[in-house]
Structures are given as C-alpha cells and as structure tokens.
Amino acid sequence: MFKKVLCFSLAVMMCFALVACGGEKTNTDGKTYTIATDTTFPPFEYQDENGDYVGIDIELLAAIAADQGFQYELQPLGFDAACAALESGQADGVIAGMSIKPERKEKYDFSDPYFDSAVIVAVKADAEYASLEDLKGQTIAVKNGTEGASYAESIAAEYGFTVKTFEDSPTMYMEVTTGNAAACVEDYEIMRFGVENGNGLKMVGEKNVASSYGFAVQKGQNPELLEMFNKGFANLKANGKYDEILAKYLQ
C-alpha cells in the first residue's frame, strides 16, 4: 500500500513539474505570425528582378525567425496599409524601416533599435540647386509618415517651403524628376541606393541624423514576438550575421 501511495505521489509531483517547466517556455507552437512590410523602400524592402521581396528588413526578419524558431507570413502592403493592418489586428508585427517616434510609441511597442537612420535632400540630377538656401520658397516632396517628412516640416517656415506629401517613394521621386517639386527629402540610405540605381536624382547638402528603425507590434500585444525579435537580433549582432546583411546592401 505504501508503495502505491508513494508511486502516486511521485507521479503527481512529476506532472506539476512538467506543467511548471512548460510555463517557462514561450508558447508559439503551431502559430504563424503575420508580418506586414512596405512594398518599395529599397534597400530595406523591394522586389528583385524575379519579383521576390528582398532587402535588409526582409533578410533580417528571416534570420531572426530562423535563430528563434518561429514561423511567419510576410505581407508587403505599403507603409500606411501595414500600419493599418497592425492596428486592426490583421497583422502581428510590422518591419518597414519604421522610425521609432514618441507619437508612435503611444500605440506601438517597439523592439530594440536595429538601424540608425539619417535624412538627405535630393533634387533632379541636372538641377542647379546645391543647398537648402538655393531651394528657398520651393515645393518639397515627402513620403507620408517618414523622418524626411518630419524634417521638411520642421524647416518649412525657415525656408518658405511648400511641403507635398505622397504615399510612396517612387511617386515622390517622380514629382521631382517631372519638375512639379524642386526637391524631396528621403532617408539617406534609401536615397543613396536610388541614386546609384538611376532614379534621376542627386543628393545635395549634408545628411541630418534622424530616429532609429524598430520592429513594431500593437501596444500590449504579442510580447513574445517582440522578445524573440530582440533576442534574435542580439544573437545576429554577436555572431556577425547582422553585419553580413548590412554589407550586402550598403556599400
């Protein structure tokens, strides 16, 4: 009888031990996260000649998922649509070269910063503008929700700029190349990539330090996803994979 009681007690203790251990592990078994991104924001996300999405954000997310062992489905929606999907619960996270801003932190939880950005002014390749002073009183094109837009608005009164907002970078660039705007303001690495790949523009003046990029989830939602992103990113920095990804896209 004593042996039966002892065996039963041990079995119960083992069950509790298993439950306790299971509770310490992030439970993502069988879950596929929906991650939204921009459609055209090279070199962070864009389509290659085969129509596949590539870029720093795309490879970084894939490497972090592999490191942490979670599954995800990528949805290239455009920046505004990606944010809307996150806020409506149709996406679990967004990686889209998103600057970590105070107003965004009110509704999103951000990862540790994964890239430090800067902004630059660009004009048509054959334009004679060489500085902000030369652009006084002109129309400046920006992309909605970007650091470039914030920077342009912050100096608009000083230089008499009229700021026009667009939903994507290609349309913003076209506004300048067709002469409807004298210049545009873009994140430096995005503009550098575009100029090198023949977008018809040239950079003028000095680049200005801007906010860092972060991976975002809806405030209070998917904390385990944010934790895995941060852990995976730290591992990639430590093992050199992060530097490899940057070197592939940033010359």
mmCIF file of C-alpha atoms in Angstrom:
data_model
loop_
_atom_site.group_PDB
_atom_site.id
_atom_site.type_symbol
_atom_site.label_atom_id
_atom_site.label_comp_id
_atom_site.label_asym_id
_atom_site.label_seq_id
_atom_site.Cartn_x
_atom_site.Cartn_y
_atom_site.Cartn_z
ATOM 1 C CA MET A 1 0.000 0.000 0.000
ATOM 2 C CA PHE A 2 2.785 2.362 0.953
ATOM 3 C CA LYS A 3 4.486 1.708 -2.394
ATOM 4 C CA LYS A 4 1.256 2.523 -4.273
ATOM 5 C CA VAL A 5 0.823 5.805 -2.392
ATOM 6 C CA LEU A 6 4.464 6.683 -2.959
ATOM 7 C CA CYS A 7 4.227 5.975 -6.689
ATOM 8 C CA PHE A 8 1.036 8.035 -6.975
ATOM 9 C CA SER A 9 2.645 10.950 -5.112
ATOM 10 C CA LEU A 10 5.700 10.857 -7.347
ATOM 11 C CA ALA A 11 3.511 10.803 -10.452
ATOM 12 C CA VAL A 12 1.581 13.855 -9.263
ATOM 13 C CA MET A 13 4.832 15.697 -8.487
ATOM 14 C CA MET A 14 6.179 14.889 -11.954
ATOM 15 C CA CYS A 15 3.016 16.240 -13.571
ATOM 16 C CA PHE A 16 3.310 19.513 -11.661
ATOM 17 C CA ALA A 17 6.980 19.733 -12.588
ATOM 18 C CA LEU A 18 6.167 19.291 -16.265
ATOM 19 C CA VAL A 19 3.470 21.958 -16.133
ATOM 20 C CA ALA A 20 5.832 24.357 -14.375
ATOM 21 C CA CYS A 21 8.595 23.793 -16.921
ATOM 22 C CA GLY A 22 6.173 24.215 -19.805
ATOM 23 C CA GLY A 23 5.028 27.552 -18.411
ATOM 24 C CA GLU A 24 8.541 28.993 -18.651
ATOM 25 C CA LYS A 25 8.724 28.410 -22.413
ATOM 26 C CA THR A 26 7.263 30.889 -24.890
ATOM 27 C CA ASN A 27 4.394 29.015 -26.485
ATOM 28 C CA THR A 28 4.492 29.633 -30.225
ATOM 29 C CA ASP A 29 3.892 26.007 -31.259
ATOM 30 C CA GLY A 30 1.801 25.925 -34.398
ATOM 31 C CA LYS A 31 1.467 29.710 -34.629
ATOM 32 C CA THR A 32 2.376 31.581 -37.790
ATOM 33 C CA TYR A 33 2.814 35.319 -37.287
ATOM 34 C CA THR A 34 1.654 37.750 -39.947
ATOM 35 C CA ILE A 35 4.322 40.391 -40.524
ATOM 36 C CA ALA A 36 3.456 43.405 -42.679
ATOM 37 C CA THR A 37 6.006 45.471 -44.571
ATOM 38 C CA ASP A 38 6.346 48.244 -47.138
ATOM 39 C CA THR A 39 6.318 47.492 -50.864
ATOM 40 C CA THR A 40 9.028 49.836 -52.147
ATOM 41 C CA PHE A 41 11.624 51.091 -49.678
ATOM 42 C CA PRO A 42 14.992 49.896 -51.022
ATOM 43 C CA PRO A 43 17.417 48.747 -49.737
ATOM 44 C CA PHE A 44 15.194 47.697 -46.824
ATOM 45 C CA GLU A 45 12.363 46.086 -48.800
ATOM 46 C CA TYR A 46 11.816 45.882 -52.547
ATOM 47 C CA GLN A 47 11.245 43.371 -55.335
ATOM 48 C CA ASP A 48 14.181 41.943 -57.268
ATOM 49 C CA GLU A 49 14.161 41.046 -60.971
ATOM 50 C CA ASN A 50 12.321 37.809 -60.167
ATOM 51 C CA GLY A 51 9.574 39.575 -58.263
ATOM 52 C CA ASP A 52 10.792 38.279 -54.900
ATOM 53 C CA TYR A 53 10.951 40.622 -51.936
ATOM 54 C CA VAL A 54 14.495 41.246 -50.743
ATOM 55 C CA GLY A 55 16.306 43.828 -48.639
ATOM 56 C CA ILE A 56 17.732 44.461 -45.190
ATOM 57 C CA ASP A 57 14.401 44.162 -43.371
ATOM 58 C CA ILE A 58 13.448 41.023 -45.278
ATOM 59 C CA GLU A 59 16.720 39.199 -44.593
ATOM 60 C CA LEU A 60 16.927 40.425 -41.014
ATOM 61 C CA LEU A 61 13.454 39.095 -40.224
ATOM 62 C CA ALA A 62 14.217 35.747 -41.878
ATOM 63 C CA ALA A 63 17.475 35.372 -39.948
ATOM 64 C CA ILE A 64 15.842 36.265 -36.621
ATOM 65 C CA ALA A 65 12.980 33.818 -37.240
ATOM 66 C CA ALA A 66 15.482 31.064 -38.040
ATOM 67 C CA ASP A 67 17.508 31.889 -34.936
ATOM 68 C CA GLN A 68 14.465 31.905 -32.647
ATOM 69 C CA GLY A 69 12.481 29.147 -34.354
ATOM 70 C CA PHE A 70 9.214 30.896 -35.166
ATOM 71 C CA GLN A 71 7.137 30.874 -38.357
ATOM 72 C CA TYR A 72 5.798 33.933 -40.150
ATOM 73 C CA GLU A 73 3.994 35.034 -43.292
ATOM 74 C CA LEU A 74 5.260 38.225 -44.940
ATOM 75 C CA GLN A 75 2.660 40.641 -46.312
ATOM 76 C CA PRO A 76 4.035 43.537 -48.423
ATOM 77 C CA LEU A 77 1.204 46.066 -48.137
ATOM 78 C CA GLY A 78 2.757 49.517 -48.321
ATOM 79 C CA PHE A 79 3.711 51.538 -45.255
ATOM 80 C CA ASP A 80 0.347 53.085 -44.376
ATOM 81 C CA ALA A 81 -1.531 49.850 -45.081
ATOM 82 C CA ALA A 82 0.967 47.894 -42.973
ATOM 83 C CA CYS A 83 0.358 50.200 -40.010
ATOM 84 C CA ALA A 84 -3.407 49.957 -40.526
ATOM 85 C CA ALA A 85 -3.191 46.150 -40.609
ATOM 86 C CA LEU A 86 -1.281 46.151 -37.336
ATOM 87 C CA GLU A 87 -3.775 48.467 -35.645
ATOM 88 C CA SER A 88 -6.766 46.440 -36.847
ATOM 89 C CA GLY A 89 -5.280 43.145 -35.699
ATOM 90 C CA GLN A 90 -4.790 41.797 -39.227
ATOM 91 C CA ALA A 91 -1.009 41.783 -38.722
ATOM 92 C CA ASP A 92 1.023 40.751 -35.687
ATOM 93 C CA GLY A 93 4.020 42.941 -36.443
ATOM 94 C CA VAL A 94 5.499 45.466 -38.865
ATOM 95 C CA ILE A 95 9.045 45.731 -40.183
ATOM 96 C CA ALA A 96 9.244 48.535 -42.724
ATOM 97 C CA GLY A 97 12.091 50.879 -41.927
ATOM 98 C CA MET A 98 9.796 52.368 -39.289
ATOM 99 C CA SER A 99 11.318 55.181 -37.254
ATOM 100 C CA ILE A 100 10.823 54.964 -33.507
ATOM 101 C CA LYS A 101 8.977 58.194 -32.712
ATOM 102 C CA PRO A 102 7.295 59.330 -29.465
ATOM 103 C CA GLU A 103 3.874 59.556 -31.114
ATOM 104 C CA ARG A 104 4.213 56.022 -32.476
ATOM 105 C CA LYS A 105 5.259 54.661 -29.089
ATOM 106 C CA GLU A 106 1.841 55.693 -27.793
ATOM 107 C CA LYS A 107 0.191 52.960 -29.878
ATOM 108 C CA TYR A 108 3.016 50.531 -30.750
ATOM 109 C CA ASP A 109 5.585 48.598 -28.737
ATOM 110 C CA PHE A 110 8.982 48.707 -30.431
ATOM 111 C CA SER A 111 11.930 46.359 -30.475
ATOM 112 C CA ASP A 112 15.433 47.472 -29.676
ATOM 113 C CA PRO A 113 16.639 49.790 -32.490
ATOM 114 C CA TYR A 114 18.125 47.816 -35.380
ATOM 115 C CA PHE A 115 19.283 50.651 -37.655
ATOM 116 C CA ASP A 116 20.264 54.301 -37.118
ATOM 117 C CA SER A 117 18.906 56.493 -39.901
ATOM 118 C CA ALA A 118 19.591 59.942 -41.340
ATOM 119 C CA VAL A 119 17.776 62.108 -43.905
ATOM 120 C CA ILE A 120 19.025 63.913 -47.003
ATOM 121 C CA VAL A 121 17.629 66.377 -49.543
ATOM 122 C CA ALA A 122 17.670 65.374 -53.224
ATOM 123 C CA VAL A 123 16.970 67.299 -56.435
ATOM 124 C CA LYS A 124 16.751 66.421 -60.116
ATOM 125 C CA ALA A 125 20.098 65.164 -61.394
ATOM 126 C CA ASP A 126 20.609 68.103 -63.772
ATOM 127 C CA ALA A 127 19.264 70.792 -61.419
ATOM 128 C CA GLU A 128 21.490 73.668 -60.302
ATOM 129 C CA TYR A 129 20.330 73.591 -56.693
ATOM 130 C CA ALA A 130 23.231 72.890 -54.345
ATOM 131 C CA SER A 131 21.924 73.766 -50.873
ATOM 132 C CA LEU A 132 18.821 74.460 -48.812
ATOM 133 C CA GLU A 133 19.397 78.171 -49.370
ATOM 134 C CA ASP A 134 19.040 77.621 -53.114
ATOM 135 C CA LEU A 135 15.682 75.929 -52.521
ATOM 136 C CA LYS A 136 14.041 78.766 -50.587
ATOM 137 C CA GLY A 137 10.383 79.214 -51.485
ATOM 138 C CA GLN A 138 10.212 75.965 -53.461
ATOM 139 C CA THR A 139 7.907 72.939 -53.261
ATOM 140 C CA ILE A 140 9.372 69.959 -51.412
ATOM 141 C CA ALA A 141 8.015 66.418 -51.828
ATOM 142 C CA VAL A 142 7.986 63.954 -48.921
ATOM 143 C CA LYS A 143 6.680 60.474 -48.160
ATOM 144 C CA ASN A 144 3.932 60.264 -45.562
ATOM 145 C CA GLY A 145 4.975 59.220 -42.059
ATOM 146 C CA THR A 146 8.735 59.305 -42.663
ATOM 147 C CA GLU A 147 11.632 61.062 -40.976
ATOM 148 C CA GLY A 148 12.033 63.016 -44.214
ATOM 149 C CA ALA A 149 8.518 64.377 -43.855
ATOM 150 C CA SER A 150 9.143 65.399 -40.245
ATOM 151 C CA TYR A 151 12.405 67.097 -41.182
ATOM 152 C CA ALA A 152 10.859 69.004 -44.098
ATOM 153 C CA GLU A 153 8.002 70.224 -41.912
ATOM 154 C CA SER A 154 10.453 71.326 -39.221
ATOM 155 C CA ILE A 155 12.328 73.656 -41.595
ATOM 156 C CA ALA A 156 9.432 74.653 -43.882
ATOM 157 C CA ALA A 157 8.816 78.009 -42.200
ATOM 158 C CA GLU A 158 12.519 78.898 -42.157
ATOM 159 C CA TYR A 159 12.962 78.272 -45.878
ATOM 160 C CA GLY A 160 9.456 79.060 -47.102
ATOM 161 C CA PHE A 161 8.871 75.519 -48.338
ATOM 162 C CA THR A 162 5.547 74.187 -49.554
ATOM 163 C CA VAL A 163 5.510 70.552 -48.443
ATOM 164 C CA LYS A 164 3.610 67.993 -50.556
ATOM 165 C CA THR A 165 3.022 64.507 -49.166
ATOM 166 C CA PHE A 166 2.950 61.232 -51.127
ATOM 167 C CA GLU A 167 2.201 57.626 -50.228
ATOM 168 C CA ASP A 168 5.351 56.042 -51.677
ATOM 169 C CA SER A 169 8.905 56.922 -52.650
ATOM 170 C CA PRO A 170 8.659 56.313 -56.443
ATOM 171 C CA THR A 171 5.764 58.778 -56.749
ATOM 172 C CA MET A 172 7.665 61.280 -54.629
ATOM 173 C CA TYR A 173 10.737 60.933 -56.856
ATOM 174 C CA MET A 174 8.611 61.380 -59.992
ATOM 175 C CA GLU A 175 7.258 64.638 -58.597
ATOM 176 C CA VAL A 176 10.833 65.948 -58.622
ATOM 177 C CA THR A 177 12.003 64.477 -61.934
ATOM 178 C CA THR A 178 8.944 65.882 -63.729
ATOM 179 C CA GLY A 179 9.537 69.333 -62.267
ATOM 180 C CA ASN A 180 6.423 69.520 -60.103
ATOM 181 C CA ALA A 181 8.607 69.778 -56.997
ATOM 182 C CA ALA A 182 12.103 71.208 -56.691
ATOM 183 C CA ALA A 183 13.338 68.617 -54.202
ATOM 184 C CA CYS A 184 12.393 65.746 -51.933
ATOM 185 C CA VAL A 185 13.592 64.596 -48.525
ATOM 186 C CA GLU A 186 14.332 60.915 -48.013
ATOM 187 C CA ASP A 187 16.169 58.614 -45.616
ATOM 188 C CA TYR A 188 19.831 58.754 -46.604
ATOM 189 C CA GLU A 189 20.433 55.059 -47.341
ATOM 190 C CA ILE A 190 17.239 54.816 -49.369
ATOM 191 C CA MET A 191 18.201 57.848 -51.450
ATOM 192 C CA ARG A 192 21.797 56.684 -51.867
ATOM 193 C CA PHE A 193 20.531 53.342 -53.146
ATOM 194 C CA GLY A 194 18.104 55.082 -55.504
ATOM 195 C CA VAL A 195 20.687 57.474 -56.934
ATOM 196 C CA GLU A 196 23.119 54.617 -57.556
ATOM 197 C CA ASN A 197 20.358 52.729 -59.360
ATOM 198 C CA GLY A 198 19.351 55.588 -61.638
ATOM 199 C CA ASN A 199 16.355 57.274 -60.036
ATOM 200 C CA GLY A 200 17.232 60.540 -61.812
ATOM 201 C CA LEU A 201 18.098 62.468 -58.657
ATOM 202 C CA LYS A 202 21.195 63.727 -56.862
ATOM 203 C CA MET A 203 21.783 64.465 -53.196
ATOM 204 C CA VAL A 204 22.571 67.992 -52.010
ATOM 205 C CA GLY A 205 23.736 69.359 -48.673
ATOM 206 C CA GLU A 206 24.587 67.365 -45.575
ATOM 207 C CA LYS A 207 22.668 64.433 -44.183
ATOM 208 C CA ASN A 208 20.859 65.014 -40.896
ATOM 209 C CA VAL A 209 20.664 62.489 -38.070
ATOM 210 C CA ALA A 210 17.175 61.053 -37.601
ATOM 211 C CA SER A 211 15.449 58.419 -35.448
ATOM 212 C CA SER A 212 16.378 54.746 -35.379
ATOM 213 C CA TYR A 213 14.323 51.984 -37.016
ATOM 214 C CA GLY A 214 12.468 49.398 -34.962
ATOM 215 C CA PHE A 215 10.222 46.356 -35.352
ATOM 216 C CA ALA A 216 6.706 47.138 -34.081
ATOM 217 C CA VAL A 217 3.790 45.267 -32.562
ATOM 218 C CA GLN A 218 0.470 46.661 -31.394
ATOM 219 C CA LYS A 219 0.798 48.067 -27.883
ATOM 220 C CA GLY A 220 0.303 45.322 -25.315
ATOM 221 C CA GLN A 221 0.034 42.580 -27.956
ATOM 222 C CA ASN A 222 2.410 39.748 -28.937
ATOM 223 C CA PRO A 223 5.066 40.434 -26.277
ATOM 224 C CA GLU A 224 6.633 37.046 -27.013
ATOM 225 C CA LEU A 225 7.186 38.068 -30.652
ATOM 226 C CA LEU A 226 8.914 41.262 -29.568
ATOM 227 C CA GLU A 227 11.056 39.310 -27.124
ATOM 228 C CA MET A 228 12.098 36.832 -29.819
ATOM 229 C CA PHE A 229 12.956 39.666 -32.203
ATOM 230 C CA ASN A 230 15.192 41.310 -29.597
ATOM 231 C CA LYS A 231 16.891 38.048 -28.622
ATOM 232 C CA GLY A 232 17.419 37.040 -32.232
ATOM 233 C CA PHE A 233 18.753 40.465 -33.185
ATOM 234 C CA ALA A 234 21.243 40.369 -30.291
ATOM 235 C CA ASN A 235 22.428 36.947 -31.453
ATOM 236 C CA LEU A 236 22.845 38.143 -35.049
ATOM 237 C CA LYS A 237 24.914 41.102 -33.893
ATOM 238 C CA ALA A 238 27.078 38.826 -31.782
ATOM 239 C CA ASN A 239 27.712 36.217 -34.484
ATOM 240 C CA GLY A 240 28.319 38.685 -37.327
ATOM 241 C CA LYS A 241 25.228 37.827 -39.387
ATOM 242 C CA TYR A 242 23.760 41.322 -38.958
ATOM 243 C CA ASP A 243 26.918 42.923 -40.365
ATOM 244 C CA GLU A 244 26.810 40.493 -43.295
ATOM 245 C CA ILE A 245 23.266 41.580 -44.145
ATOM 246 C CA LEU A 246 24.170 45.278 -43.976
ATOM 247 C CA ALA A 247 27.300 44.782 -46.082
ATOM 248 C CA LYS A 248 25.238 43.069 -48.776
ATOM 249 C CA TYR A 249 23.027 46.123 -49.297
ATOM 250 C CA LEU A 250 25.075 49.096 -48.067
ATOM 251 C CA GLN A 251 28.221 49.942 -49.969
#
